[in-house]
PDB file of C-alpha atoms in Angstrom:
ATOM      1  CA  MET A   1     124.220  66.302 122.608  1.00 40.00           C
ATOM      2  CA  MET A   2     121.109  68.234 121.044  1.00 41.00           C
ATOM      3  CA  GLN A   3     121.370  68.937 117.428  1.00 50.00           C
ATOM      4  CA  PRO A   4     120.801  72.506 115.948  1.00 62.00           C
ATOM      5  CA  ALA A   5     117.519  72.822 114.230  1.00 73.00           C
ATOM      6  CA  THR A   6     117.680  72.753 110.124  1.00 89.00           C
ATOM      7  CA  PHE A   7     115.470  74.750 108.180  1.00 95.00           C
ATOM      8  CA  ASP A   8     114.744  74.736 104.552  1.00 94.00           C
ATOM      9  CA  GLU A   9     112.203  76.588 101.681  1.00 95.00           C
ATOM     10  CA  THR A  10     109.587  74.829 103.033  1.00 96.00           C
ATOM     11  CA  ASP A  11     109.709  76.477 106.367  1.00 96.00           C
ATOM     12  CA  VAL A  12     108.641  79.872 104.499  1.00 98.00           C
ATOM     13  CA  LEU A  13     105.712  78.310 102.614  1.00 98.00           C
ATOM     14  CA  ILE A  14     103.083  79.671 105.324  1.00 98.00           C
ATOM     15  CA  ASP A  15      99.436  78.684 105.085  1.00 97.00           C
ATOM     16  CA  GLY A  16      97.217  81.332 104.582  1.00 97.00           C
ATOM     17  CA  PRO A  17      94.301  82.411 102.228  1.00 98.00           C
ATOM     18  CA  TRP A  18      97.089  83.154  99.821  1.00 98.00           C
ATOM     19  CA  ARG A  19      98.293  80.521  97.477  1.00 98.00           C
ATOM     20  CA  HIS A  20     102.080  79.981  96.698  1.00 98.00           C
ATOM     21  CA  ARG A  21     103.470  80.072  93.242  1.00 98.00           C
ATOM     22  CA  PHE A  22     106.787  79.517  91.722  1.00 98.00           C
ATOM     23  CA  ILE A  23     107.605  81.891  88.469  1.00 98.00           C
ATOM     24  CA  ASP A  24     110.433  81.970  86.636  1.00 98.00           C
ATOM     25  CA  ALA A  25     111.460  85.424  85.494  1.00 98.00           C
ATOM     26  CA  ASN A  26     115.070  87.243  84.737  1.00 98.00           C
ATOM     27  CA  GLY A  27     116.803  83.540  84.530  1.00 97.00           C
ATOM     28  CA  SER A  28     115.851  82.646  88.319  1.00 98.00           C
ATOM     29  CA  ARG A  29     112.881  81.029  89.613  1.00 98.00           C
ATOM     30  CA  PHE A  30     111.073  83.226  92.270  1.00 98.00           C
ATOM     31  CA  HIS A  31     108.640  82.442  94.806  1.00 98.00           C
ATOM     32  CA  VAL A  32     105.515  84.658  95.348  1.00 98.00           C
ATOM     33  CA  ALA A  33     102.656  84.429  97.682  1.00 98.00           C
ATOM     34  CA  GLU A  34      99.542  85.757  95.593  1.00 98.00           C
ATOM     35  CA  MET A  35      96.048  86.721  96.379  1.00 98.00           C
ATOM     36  CA  GLY A  36      93.063  88.422  94.680  1.00 98.00           C
ATOM     37  CA  THR A  37      92.581  89.832  91.292  1.00 98.00           C
ATOM     38  CA  GLY A  38      92.652  93.151  89.691  1.00 97.00           C
ATOM     39  CA  PRO A  39      95.608  95.588  88.833  1.00 97.00           C
ATOM     40  CA  LEU A  40      98.597  94.224  90.358  1.00 98.00           C
ATOM     41  CA  ILE A  41     100.673  95.253  93.475  1.00 98.00           C
ATOM     42  CA  LEU A  42     104.036  94.034  93.984  1.00 99.00           C
ATOM     43  CA  LEU A  43     105.299  94.085  97.603  1.00 99.00           C
ATOM     44  CA  LEU A  44     108.869  93.648  98.236  1.00 99.00           C
ATOM     45  CA  HIS A  45     110.864  92.733 101.512  1.00 98.00           C
ATOM     46  CA  GLY A  46     113.641  94.025 103.333  1.00 98.00           C
ATOM     47  CA  TYR A  47     116.415  92.521 105.538  1.00 98.00           C
ATOM     48  CA  PRO A  48     116.366  90.334 107.135  1.00 98.00           C
ATOM     49  CA  GLY A  49     112.757  89.387 106.257  1.00 98.00           C
ATOM     50  CA  PHE A  50     111.339  87.695 103.475  1.00 98.00           C
ATOM     51  CA  TRP A  51     107.462  87.893 101.806  1.00 98.00           C
ATOM     52  CA  TRP A  52     105.992  86.985 105.472  1.00 98.00           C
ATOM     53  CA  THR A  53     106.727  90.448 106.087  1.00 98.00           C
ATOM     54  CA  TRP A  54     103.760  91.757 104.223  1.00 98.00           C
ATOM     55  CA  HIS A  55     101.033  89.152 105.827  1.00 98.00           C
ATOM     56  CA  LYS A  56      98.913  91.796 107.491  1.00 98.00           C
ATOM     57  CA  GLN A  57      98.583  93.612 104.047  1.00 98.00           C
ATOM     58  CA  ILE A  58      97.974  90.480 101.515  1.00 98.00           C
ATOM     59  CA  GLU A  59      94.466  89.919 102.320  1.00 98.00           C
ATOM     60  CA  ALA A  60      93.338  93.544 102.906  1.00 98.00           C
ATOM     61  CA  LEU A  61      94.657  94.506  99.828  1.00 98.00           C
ATOM     62  CA  ALA A  62      93.322  91.790  97.662  1.00 98.00           C
ATOM     63  CA  ASP A  63      89.944  92.527  99.295  1.00 98.00           C
ATOM     64  CA  ALA A  64      90.190  96.051  98.060  1.00 98.00           C
ATOM     65  CA  GLY A  65      90.167  95.066  94.465  1.00 98.00           C
ATOM     66  CA  TYR A  66      93.821  94.119  93.682  1.00 98.00           C
ATOM     67  CA  ARG A  67      95.827  91.457  92.617  1.00 98.00           C
ATOM     68  CA  VAL A  68      98.551  91.242  95.422  1.00 98.00           C
ATOM     69  CA  ALA A  69     102.091  89.219  95.086  1.00 98.00           C
ATOM     70  CA  ALA A  70     104.520  89.148  97.705  1.00 98.00           C
ATOM     71  CA  MET A  71     107.742  87.973  96.417  1.00 98.00           C
ATOM     72  CA  ASP A  72     110.898  86.472  97.928  1.00 98.00           C
ATOM     73  CA  LEU A  73     113.873  88.367  96.285  1.00 98.00           C
ATOM     74  CA  ARG A  74     116.602  86.636  95.106  1.00 98.00           C
ATOM     75  CA  GLY A  75     118.391  84.665  97.421  1.00 98.00           C
ATOM     76  CA  TYR A  76     115.716  84.953  99.972  1.00 98.00           C
ATOM     77  CA  GLY A  77     112.923  82.486 101.461  1.00 98.00           C
ATOM     78  CA  ALA A  78     112.194  79.894  98.571  1.00 98.00           C
ATOM     79  CA  SER A  79     113.319  81.965  95.765  1.00 98.00           C
ATOM     80  CA  ASP A  80     116.511  80.737  93.935  1.00 98.00           C
ATOM     81  CA  LYS A  81     119.749  81.290  95.919  1.00 98.00           C
ATOM     82  CA  PRO A  82     122.322  81.628  92.550  1.00 97.00           C
ATOM     83  CA  PRO A  83     125.760  82.720  93.894  1.00 94.00           C
ATOM     84  CA  ARG A  84     125.745  85.913  91.666  1.00 94.00           C
ATOM     85  CA  GLY A  85     123.177  88.683  90.494  1.00 96.00           C
ATOM     86  CA  TYR A  86     123.106  90.714  93.907  1.00 96.00           C
ATOM     87  CA  ASP A  87     123.628  94.098  92.134  1.00 94.00           C
ATOM     88  CA  ALA A  88     120.912  96.808  91.891  1.00 93.00           C
ATOM     89  CA  TYR A  89     120.537  96.170  87.982  1.00 94.00           C
ATOM     90  CA  THR A  90     119.677  92.411  88.124  1.00 96.00           C
ATOM     91  CA  MET A  91     117.604  92.889  91.073  1.00 97.00           C
ATOM     92  CA  ALA A  92     115.699  95.704  89.376  1.00 97.00           C
ATOM     93  CA  SER A  93     115.430  93.431  86.586  1.00 98.00           C
ATOM     94  CA  ASP A  94     114.112  90.687  88.496  1.00 98.00           C
ATOM     95  CA  VAL A  95     111.278  92.957  89.665  1.00 98.00           C
ATOM     96  CA  SER A  96     110.404  94.144  86.251  1.00 98.00           C
ATOM     97  CA  GLY A  97     110.835  90.786  84.855  1.00 98.00           C
ATOM     98  CA  LEU A  98     108.401  89.173  87.506  1.00 98.00           C
ATOM     99  CA  ILE A  99     105.796  91.879  86.570  1.00 98.00           C
ATOM    100  CA  ARG A 100     106.057  90.451  82.907  1.00 98.00           C
ATOM    101  CA  ALA A 101     106.261  86.832  84.029  1.00 98.00           C
ATOM    102  CA  LEU A 102     102.976  87.346  86.278  1.00 98.00           C
ATOM    103  CA  GLY A 103     101.195  88.621  83.015  1.00 98.00           C
ATOM    104  CA  GLU A 104     101.200  92.385  83.907  1.00 98.00           C
ATOM    105  CA  ARG A 105     102.491  95.216  81.794  1.00 97.00           C
ATOM    106  CA  ASP A 106     102.954  97.352  84.869  1.00 98.00           C
ATOM    107  CA  ALA A 107     102.299  97.476  88.822  1.00 98.00           C
ATOM    108  CA  VAL A 108     102.192  99.217  91.985  1.00 98.00           C
ATOM    109  CA  ILE A 109     105.388  98.545  93.780  1.00 98.00           C
ATOM    110  CA  VAL A 110     105.486  98.587  97.401  1.00 98.00           C
ATOM    111  CA  GLY A 111     109.000  98.235  98.988  1.00 98.00           C
ATOM    112  CA  HIS A 112     110.058  98.172 102.428  1.00 98.00           C
ATOM    113  CA  ASP A 113     114.235  98.601 103.436  1.00 98.00           C
ATOM    114  CA  LEU A 114     116.016  96.641 100.657  1.00 98.00           C
ATOM    115  CA  GLY A 115     112.976  96.337  98.736  1.00 98.00           C
ATOM    116  CA  GLY A 116     112.100  99.906  99.027  1.00 98.00           C
ATOM    117  CA  MET A 117     115.620 100.560  97.675  1.00 97.00           C
ATOM    118  CA  LEU A 118     114.971  98.243  94.992  1.00 98.00           C
ATOM    119  CA  GLY A 119     111.613 100.146  94.470  1.00 98.00           C
ATOM    120  CA  TRP A 120     113.509 103.166  93.585  1.00 98.00           C
ATOM    121  CA  ALA A 121     115.985 101.656  91.071  1.00 97.00           C
ATOM    122  CA  THR A 122     112.966 100.036  89.205  1.00 98.00           C
ATOM    123  CA  ALA A 123     111.405 103.078  89.125  1.00 97.00           C
ATOM    124  CA  SER A 124     114.609 104.865  87.519  1.00 96.00           C
ATOM    125  CA  PHE A 125     115.614 101.554  85.613  1.00 96.00           C
ATOM    126  CA  HIS A 126     112.379 100.495  84.353  1.00 96.00           C
ATOM    127  CA  PRO A 127     109.781 103.320  84.905  1.00 96.00           C
ATOM    128  CA  GLN A 128     107.240 101.780  82.452  1.00 97.00           C
ATOM    129  CA  MET A 129     106.759  98.922  84.478  1.00 97.00           C
ATOM    130  CA  VAL A 130     105.925 101.051  87.777  1.00 98.00           C
ATOM    131  CA  ARG A 131     102.338 102.638  87.650  1.00 97.00           C
ATOM    132  CA  ARG A 132     103.110 103.936  91.329  1.00 98.00           C
ATOM    133  CA  LEU A 133     105.797 103.571  93.886  1.00 98.00           C
ATOM    134  CA  ILE A 134     105.378 103.390  97.883  1.00 98.00           C
ATOM    135  CA  VAL A 135     108.478 103.343  99.658  1.00 98.00           C
ATOM    136  CA  LEU A 136     108.788 102.449 103.517  1.00 98.00           C
ATOM    137  CA  SER A 137     111.752 102.776 105.613  1.00 98.00           C
ATOM    138  CA  ALA A 138     114.129 103.340 102.581  1.00 98.00           C
ATOM    139  CA  ALA A 139     115.819 106.702 101.459  1.00 98.00           C
ATOM    140  CA  HIS A 140     116.865 107.012  98.042  1.00 97.00           C
ATOM    141  CA  PRO A 141     119.905 105.262  97.219  1.00 95.00           C
ATOM    142  CA  LEU A 142     121.800 108.552  96.547  1.00 94.00           C
ATOM    143  CA  ARG A 143     120.661 110.241  99.554  1.00 95.00           C
ATOM    144  CA  LEU A 144     121.455 107.355 101.648  1.00 94.00           C
ATOM    145  CA  ARG A 145     124.954 107.487 100.024  1.00 91.00           C
ATOM    146  CA  THR A 146     125.487 111.282 100.803  1.00 92.00           C
ATOM    147  CA  ALA A 147     124.258 110.312 104.394  1.00 94.00           C
ATOM    148  CA  LEU A 148     126.739 107.724 105.206  1.00 92.00           C
ATOM    149  CA  ALA A 149     129.675 110.439 103.688  1.00 91.00           C
ATOM    150  CA  VAL A 150     128.371 113.515 105.937  1.00 94.00           C
ATOM    151  CA  ASP A 151     126.553 112.174 108.911  1.00 95.00           C
ATOM    152  CA  PRO A 152     129.105 109.887 110.749  1.00 93.00           C
ATOM    153  CA  ARG A 153     127.491 110.263 113.992  1.00 95.00           C
ATOM    154  CA  GLY A 154     124.262 109.717 112.830  1.00 96.00           C
ATOM    155  CA  GLN A 155     123.690 107.741 109.418  1.00 96.00           C
ATOM    156  CA  LEU A 156     127.092 105.978 109.313  1.00 95.00           C
ATOM    157  CA  ALA A 157     126.719 104.986 113.068  1.00 96.00           C
ATOM    158  CA  ALA A 158     123.352 103.778 112.356  1.00 96.00           C
ATOM    159  CA  SER A 159     124.656 101.561 109.758  1.00 95.00           C
ATOM    160  CA  LYS A 160     127.734  99.931 111.429  1.00 94.00           C
ATOM    161  CA  HIS A 161     125.934  96.737 110.647  1.00 94.00           C
ATOM    162  CA  ILE A 162     126.508  97.164 107.007  1.00 93.00           C
ATOM    163  CA  LEU A 163     130.130  97.849 107.458  1.00 92.00           C
ATOM    164  CA  ARG A 164     130.337  94.694 109.126  1.00 95.00           C
ATOM    165  CA  PHE A 165     128.684  92.685 106.419  1.00 96.00           C
ATOM    166  CA  GLN A 166     131.838  93.430 104.422  1.00 94.00           C
ATOM    167  CA  LEU A 167     133.840  90.974 106.428  1.00 95.00           C
ATOM    168  CA  PRO A 168     134.673  87.474 104.698  1.00 94.00           C
ATOM    169  CA  ARG A 169     132.406  84.720 105.910  1.00 95.00           C
ATOM    170  CA  TYR A 170     130.428  87.212 108.035  1.00 97.00           C
ATOM    171  CA  GLU A 171     127.231  85.414 107.055  1.00 97.00           C
ATOM    172  CA  HIS A 172     128.193  82.682 109.845  1.00 97.00           C
ATOM    173  CA  VAL A 173     128.632  85.245 112.426  1.00 97.00           C
ATOM    174  CA  VAL A 174     124.975  85.967 111.531  1.00 97.00           C
ATOM    175  CA  THR A 175     123.394  82.827 111.670  1.00 97.00           C
ATOM    176  CA  LYS A 176     125.141  81.375 114.842  1.00 97.00           C
ATOM    177  CA  ASP A 177     123.038  80.488 117.682  1.00 96.00           C
ATOM    178  CA  GLY A 178     119.927  80.102 115.815  1.00 97.00           C
ATOM    179  CA  ALA A 179     120.545  83.390 114.387  1.00 97.00           C
ATOM    180  CA  ARG A 180     120.438  85.307 117.400  1.00 97.00           C
ATOM    181  CA  MET A 181     121.827  88.260 115.578  1.00 98.00           C
ATOM    182  CA  ILE A 182     118.991  88.366 113.505  1.00 98.00           C
ATOM    183  CA  GLY A 183     116.599  88.869 116.751  1.00 97.00           C
ATOM    184  CA  ARG A 184     118.989  91.861 117.933  1.00 97.00           C
ATOM    185  CA  PHE A 185     118.873  93.574 114.763  1.00 98.00           C
ATOM    186  CA  ILE A 186     114.981  93.122 114.412  1.00 98.00           C
ATOM    187  CA  ARG A 187     114.735  94.342 118.409  1.00 97.00           C
ATOM    188  CA  HIS A 188     116.943  97.383 117.905  1.00 97.00           C
ATOM    189  CA  TRP A 189     115.176  98.434 114.671  1.00 98.00           C
ATOM    190  CA  ALA A 190     111.669  98.187 116.137  1.00 98.00           C
ATOM    191  CA  GLY A 191     109.769 100.397 117.760  1.00 97.00           C
ATOM    192  CA  PRO A 192     109.103 100.434 121.260  1.00 95.00           C
ATOM    193  CA  ARG A 193     105.547  99.836 121.250  1.00 95.00           C
ATOM    194  CA  TRP A 194     105.695  96.904 118.904  1.00 97.00           C
ATOM    195  CA  ALA A 195     108.687  95.525 120.484  1.00 94.00           C
ATOM    196  CA  GLY A 196     107.127  94.223 123.458  1.00 90.00           C
ATOM    197  CA  THR A 197     104.291  92.207 121.713  1.00 96.00           C
ATOM    198  CA  ALA A 198     103.979  88.597 121.083  1.00 97.00           C
ATOM    199  CA  ASP A 199     103.478  89.713 117.219  1.00 97.00           C
ATOM    200  CA  PHE A 200     106.944  91.019 117.260  1.00 98.00           C
ATOM    201  CA  VAL A 201     108.539  87.520 119.013  1.00 97.00           C
ATOM    202  CA  GLU A 202     106.788  85.737 116.223  1.00 98.00           C
ATOM    203  CA  TYR A 203     108.012  87.899 113.257  1.00 98.00           C
ATOM    204  CA  SER A 204     111.385  87.766 114.968  1.00 98.00           C
ATOM    205  CA  ARG A 205     111.191  83.731 115.307  1.00 98.00           C
ATOM    206  CA  ARG A 206     110.371  83.700 111.477  1.00 98.00           C
ATOM    207  CA  CYS A 207     113.051  85.928 110.098  1.00 98.00           C
ATOM    208  CA  ARG A 208     115.781  84.158 112.320  1.00 98.00           C
ATOM    209  CA  GLU A 209     114.351  80.858 111.056  1.00 98.00           C
ATOM    210  CA  ALA A 210     114.273  81.708 107.204  1.00 98.00           C
ATOM    211  CA  MET A 211     117.847  83.253 107.544  1.00 98.00           C
ATOM    212  CA  GLN A 212     119.087  79.820 108.626  1.00 98.00           C
ATOM    213  CA  ILE A 213     117.593  78.280 105.462  1.00 98.00           C
ATOM    214  CA  PRO A 214     121.217  77.314 103.548  1.00 97.00           C
ATOM    215  CA  GLN A 215     122.623  80.025 101.199  1.00 97.00           C
ATOM    216  CA  VAL A 216     120.379  82.594 102.607  1.00 98.00           C
ATOM    217  CA  SER A 217     122.627  84.640 105.019  1.00 98.00           C
ATOM    218  CA  PHE A 218     125.251  84.758 102.328  1.00 97.00           C
ATOM    219  CA  CYS A 219     123.272  85.701  99.593  1.00 98.00           C
ATOM    220  CA  ALA A 220     121.323  88.548 101.769  1.00 98.00           C
ATOM    221  CA  LEU A 221     124.882  89.847 102.539  1.00 97.00           C
ATOM    222  CA  GLU A 222     126.051  89.967  98.879  1.00 96.00           C
ATOM    223  CA  ALA A 223     123.466  92.803  97.963  1.00 95.00           C
ATOM    224  CA  TYR A 224     125.534  95.071 100.753  1.00 94.00           C
ATOM    225  CA  ARG A 225     128.772  93.723  99.511  1.00 94.00           C
ATOM    226  CA  TRP A 226     128.180  94.840  95.908  1.00 91.00           C
ATOM    227  CA  VAL A 227     127.267  98.645  97.183  1.00 85.00           C
ATOM    228  CA  PHE A 228     130.910  98.866  98.638  1.00 81.00           C
ATOM    229  CA  ARG A 229     132.611  96.487  95.891  1.00 80.00           C
ATOM    230  CA  THR A 230     131.644  98.972  93.298  1.00 78.00           C
ATOM    231  CA  GLY A 231     131.432 102.299  94.977  1.00 64.00           C
ATOM    232  CA  ILE A 232     134.318 103.644  93.170  1.00 59.00           C
ATOM    233  CA  ARG A 233     134.263 100.973  90.160  1.00 67.00           C
ATOM    234  CA  VAL A 234     132.391 101.815  86.610  1.00 67.00           C
ATOM    235  CA  ALA A 235     129.538  99.943  87.587  1.00 71.00           C
ATOM    236  CA  GLY A 236     129.115 102.060  90.974  1.00 75.00           C
ATOM    237  CA  ARG A 237     129.792 105.348  88.731  1.00 82.00           C
ATOM    238  CA  ARG A 238     126.863 104.371  86.142  1.00 86.00           C
ATOM    239  CA  PHE A 239     124.802 103.623  88.865  1.00 88.00           C
ATOM    240  CA  VAL A 240     125.014 106.892  90.424  1.00 88.00           C
ATOM    241  CA  ARG A 241     124.658 108.449  87.073  1.00 90.00           C
ATOM    242  CA  LEU A 242     121.669 106.631  86.373  1.00 90.00           C
ATOM    243  CA  MET A 243     120.239 107.144  89.757  1.00 93.00           C
ATOM    244  CA  GLN A 244     120.387 110.999  89.477  1.00 93.00           C
ATOM    245  CA  GLU A 245     117.726 110.894  86.686  1.00 90.00           C
ATOM    246  CA  PRO A 246     114.579 112.269  88.099  1.00 94.00           C
ATOM    247  CA  ILE A 247     111.958 109.446  88.875  1.00 96.00           C
ATOM    248  CA  ARG A 248     108.835 110.124  87.117  1.00 96.00           C
ATOM    249  CA  VAL A 249     106.625 107.675  88.849  1.00 96.00           C
ATOM    250  CA  PRO A 250     104.362 109.259  91.649  1.00 97.00           C
ATOM    251  CA  THR A 251     105.936 108.021  94.980  1.00 98.00           C
ATOM    252  CA  LEU A 252     104.789 108.233  98.543  1.00 98.00           C
ATOM    253  CA  GLN A 253     107.675 107.898 101.275  1.00 98.00           C
ATOM    254  CA  LEU A 254     106.199 106.476 104.714  1.00 98.00           C
ATOM    255  CA  HIS A 255     108.972 106.401 107.434  1.00 98.00           C
ATOM    256  CA  GLY A 256     108.844 105.556 111.226  1.00 98.00           C
ATOM    257  CA  ALA A 257     110.024 108.463 113.589  1.00 98.00           C
ATOM    258  CA  TYR A 258     111.591 105.917 115.821  1.00 98.00           C
ATOM    259  CA  ASP A 259     113.499 104.172 112.907  1.00 98.00           C
ATOM    260  CA  THR A 260     117.128 103.552 114.071  1.00 98.00           C
ATOM    261  CA  ALA A 261     118.486 101.570 110.862  1.00 98.00           C
ATOM    262  CA  VAL A 262     117.390 104.553 108.148  1.00 98.00           C
ATOM    263  CA  LEU A 263     117.101 107.871 110.328  1.00 98.00           C
ATOM    264  CA  PRO A 264     114.225 109.804 109.377  1.00 98.00           C
ATOM    265  CA  ARG A 265     116.647 112.844 108.587  1.00 97.00           C
ATOM    266  CA  THR A 266     118.151 110.765 105.869  1.00 97.00           C
ATOM    267  CA  ALA A 267     115.363 109.533 104.152  1.00 97.00           C
ATOM    268  CA  GLN A 268     113.557 112.889 104.085  1.00 95.00           C
ATOM    269  CA  GLY A 269     115.705 114.502 101.500  1.00 92.00           C
ATOM    270  CA  SER A 270     114.648 111.735  98.990  1.00 97.00           C
ATOM    271  CA  GLY A 271     112.042 113.775  97.321  1.00 96.00           C
ATOM    272  CA  ARG A 272     114.311 115.835  95.678  1.00 96.00           C
ATOM    273  CA  TYR A 273     115.095 113.034  93.210  1.00 97.00           C
ATOM    274  CA  VAL A 274     111.417 112.853  92.359  1.00 97.00           C
ATOM    275  CA  LYS A 275     109.931 114.837  89.569  1.00 96.00           C
ATOM    276  CA  ALA A 276     106.443 113.366  89.456  1.00 97.00           C
ATOM    277  CA  ARG A 277     104.066 113.999  92.395  1.00 97.00           C
ATOM    278  CA  TYR A 278     105.676 112.941  95.944  1.00 97.00           C
ATOM    279  CA  GLU A 279     104.489 113.254  99.486  1.00 98.00           C
ATOM    280  CA  TRP A 280     106.483 112.075 102.632  1.00 98.00           C
ATOM    281  CA  LEU A 281     104.800 110.971 105.719  1.00 98.00           C
ATOM    282  CA  LEU A 282     106.449 110.534 109.344  1.00 98.00           C
ATOM    283  CA  LEU A 283     104.482 107.988 111.300  1.00 98.00           C
ATOM    284  CA  GLU A 284     104.682 108.681 114.975  1.00 96.00           C
ATOM    285  CA  ASP A 285     105.616 106.088 117.408  1.00 96.00           C
ATOM    286  CA  VAL A 286     107.011 103.812 114.629  1.00 98.00           C
ATOM    287  CA  GLY A 287     110.415 102.049 114.147  1.00 98.00           C
ATOM    288  CA  HIS A 288     111.953 100.592 111.130  1.00 98.00           C
ATOM    289  CA  PHE A 289     108.643  98.310 110.432  1.00 98.00           C
ATOM    290  CA  PRO A 290     105.711 100.643 109.581  1.00 98.00           C
ATOM    291  CA  HIS A 291     103.710  97.777 107.832  1.00 98.00           C
ATOM    292  CA  LEU A 292     103.924  95.365 111.175  1.00 98.00           C
ATOM    293  CA  GLU A 293     103.808  97.918 113.831  1.00 98.00           C
ATOM    294  CA  ALA A 294     101.058 100.352 112.185  1.00 98.00           C
ATOM    295  CA  PRO A 295      99.384  97.827 109.972  1.00 98.00           C
ATOM    296  CA  GLU A 296      95.901  99.400 109.503  1.00 98.00           C
ATOM    297  CA  LEU A 297      97.661 102.824 108.910  1.00 98.00           C
ATOM    298  CA  VAL A 298      99.929 101.475 106.106  1.00 98.00           C
ATOM    299  CA  THR A 299      97.186  99.188 104.296  1.00 98.00           C
ATOM    300  CA  GLY A 300      95.143 102.643 104.283  1.00 98.00           C
ATOM    301  CA  GLU A 301      98.215 104.969 103.049  1.00 98.00           C
ATOM    302  CA  ILE A 302      98.817 102.335 100.172  1.00 98.00           C
ATOM    303  CA  LEU A 303      95.105 101.961  98.784  1.00 98.00           C
ATOM    304  CA  ARG A 304      94.989 106.029  99.244  1.00 98.00           C
ATOM    305  CA  TRP A 305      97.880 106.694  97.210  1.00 97.00           C
ATOM    306  CA  ILE A 306      96.687 104.137  94.668  1.00 96.00           C
ATOM    307  CA  LYS A 307      93.081 105.499  94.305  1.00 92.00           C
ATOM    308  CA  GLU A 308      94.180 109.170  94.477  1.00 82.00           C
ATOM    309  CA  MET A 309      96.399 108.878  91.525  1.00 64.00           C
TER     310      MET A 309
END
């Protein structure tokens, strides 16, 4: 009988023009793929990805004169996987702590999906550490919270996977049959133009493999479980109160018109929480993964936003 494939942290240390480093920050060890010199751009991936989600941006941004670091978030890829610490406060402190550990005073933060949510939170909790914010495929946390309550046929239905994540031991369902469910998520959320390409197939394969690294699936779900566990507790109410403070970091928000995970109408209202300069850009023919589906466009918009400011 054929044994199922096994994966470990070395499987995400993919060769390229970047170098792999392990950095201690906020009490944990984080893996980053780093390239270039200059002002720091910190790239935050989403679910169900890892640092590799930015492989089409790293070299281009470095060649433009920036120091680029794509990190594996707490619990993902080759970063530490502690049993706790998947609340927004700790994970935002991971981001700010990593910036300091890299020897920088601040950074441009570019976040996708969960990484975008952490970008919003870091800009709120540690504004002095964020020079510019670029958010892909992620509504402001309070905008998402409202949409889940008032748009049951829209955003709540689109977020049904998050409801399933609350079930005990659901991480084993996610990784069953070679993490087939991860492939289904990515295909459902992707824009139709990208979903038929060899690039899509490779990305889906790498994400499925990375999710099968021991403890990753559990850790990845814990961030979503924290949101529901603390919704009516003191920590949750404090989070809402802190996130209501206007963001004073110049913010660019990029969103795919075909995004079926975070609906465009949900994300579009996020600008109300930004007091600094803010720009919304809807990307036609793009789904939940703009940086992969339209990489040159996204890279160009990141550079434009940094340079214009």
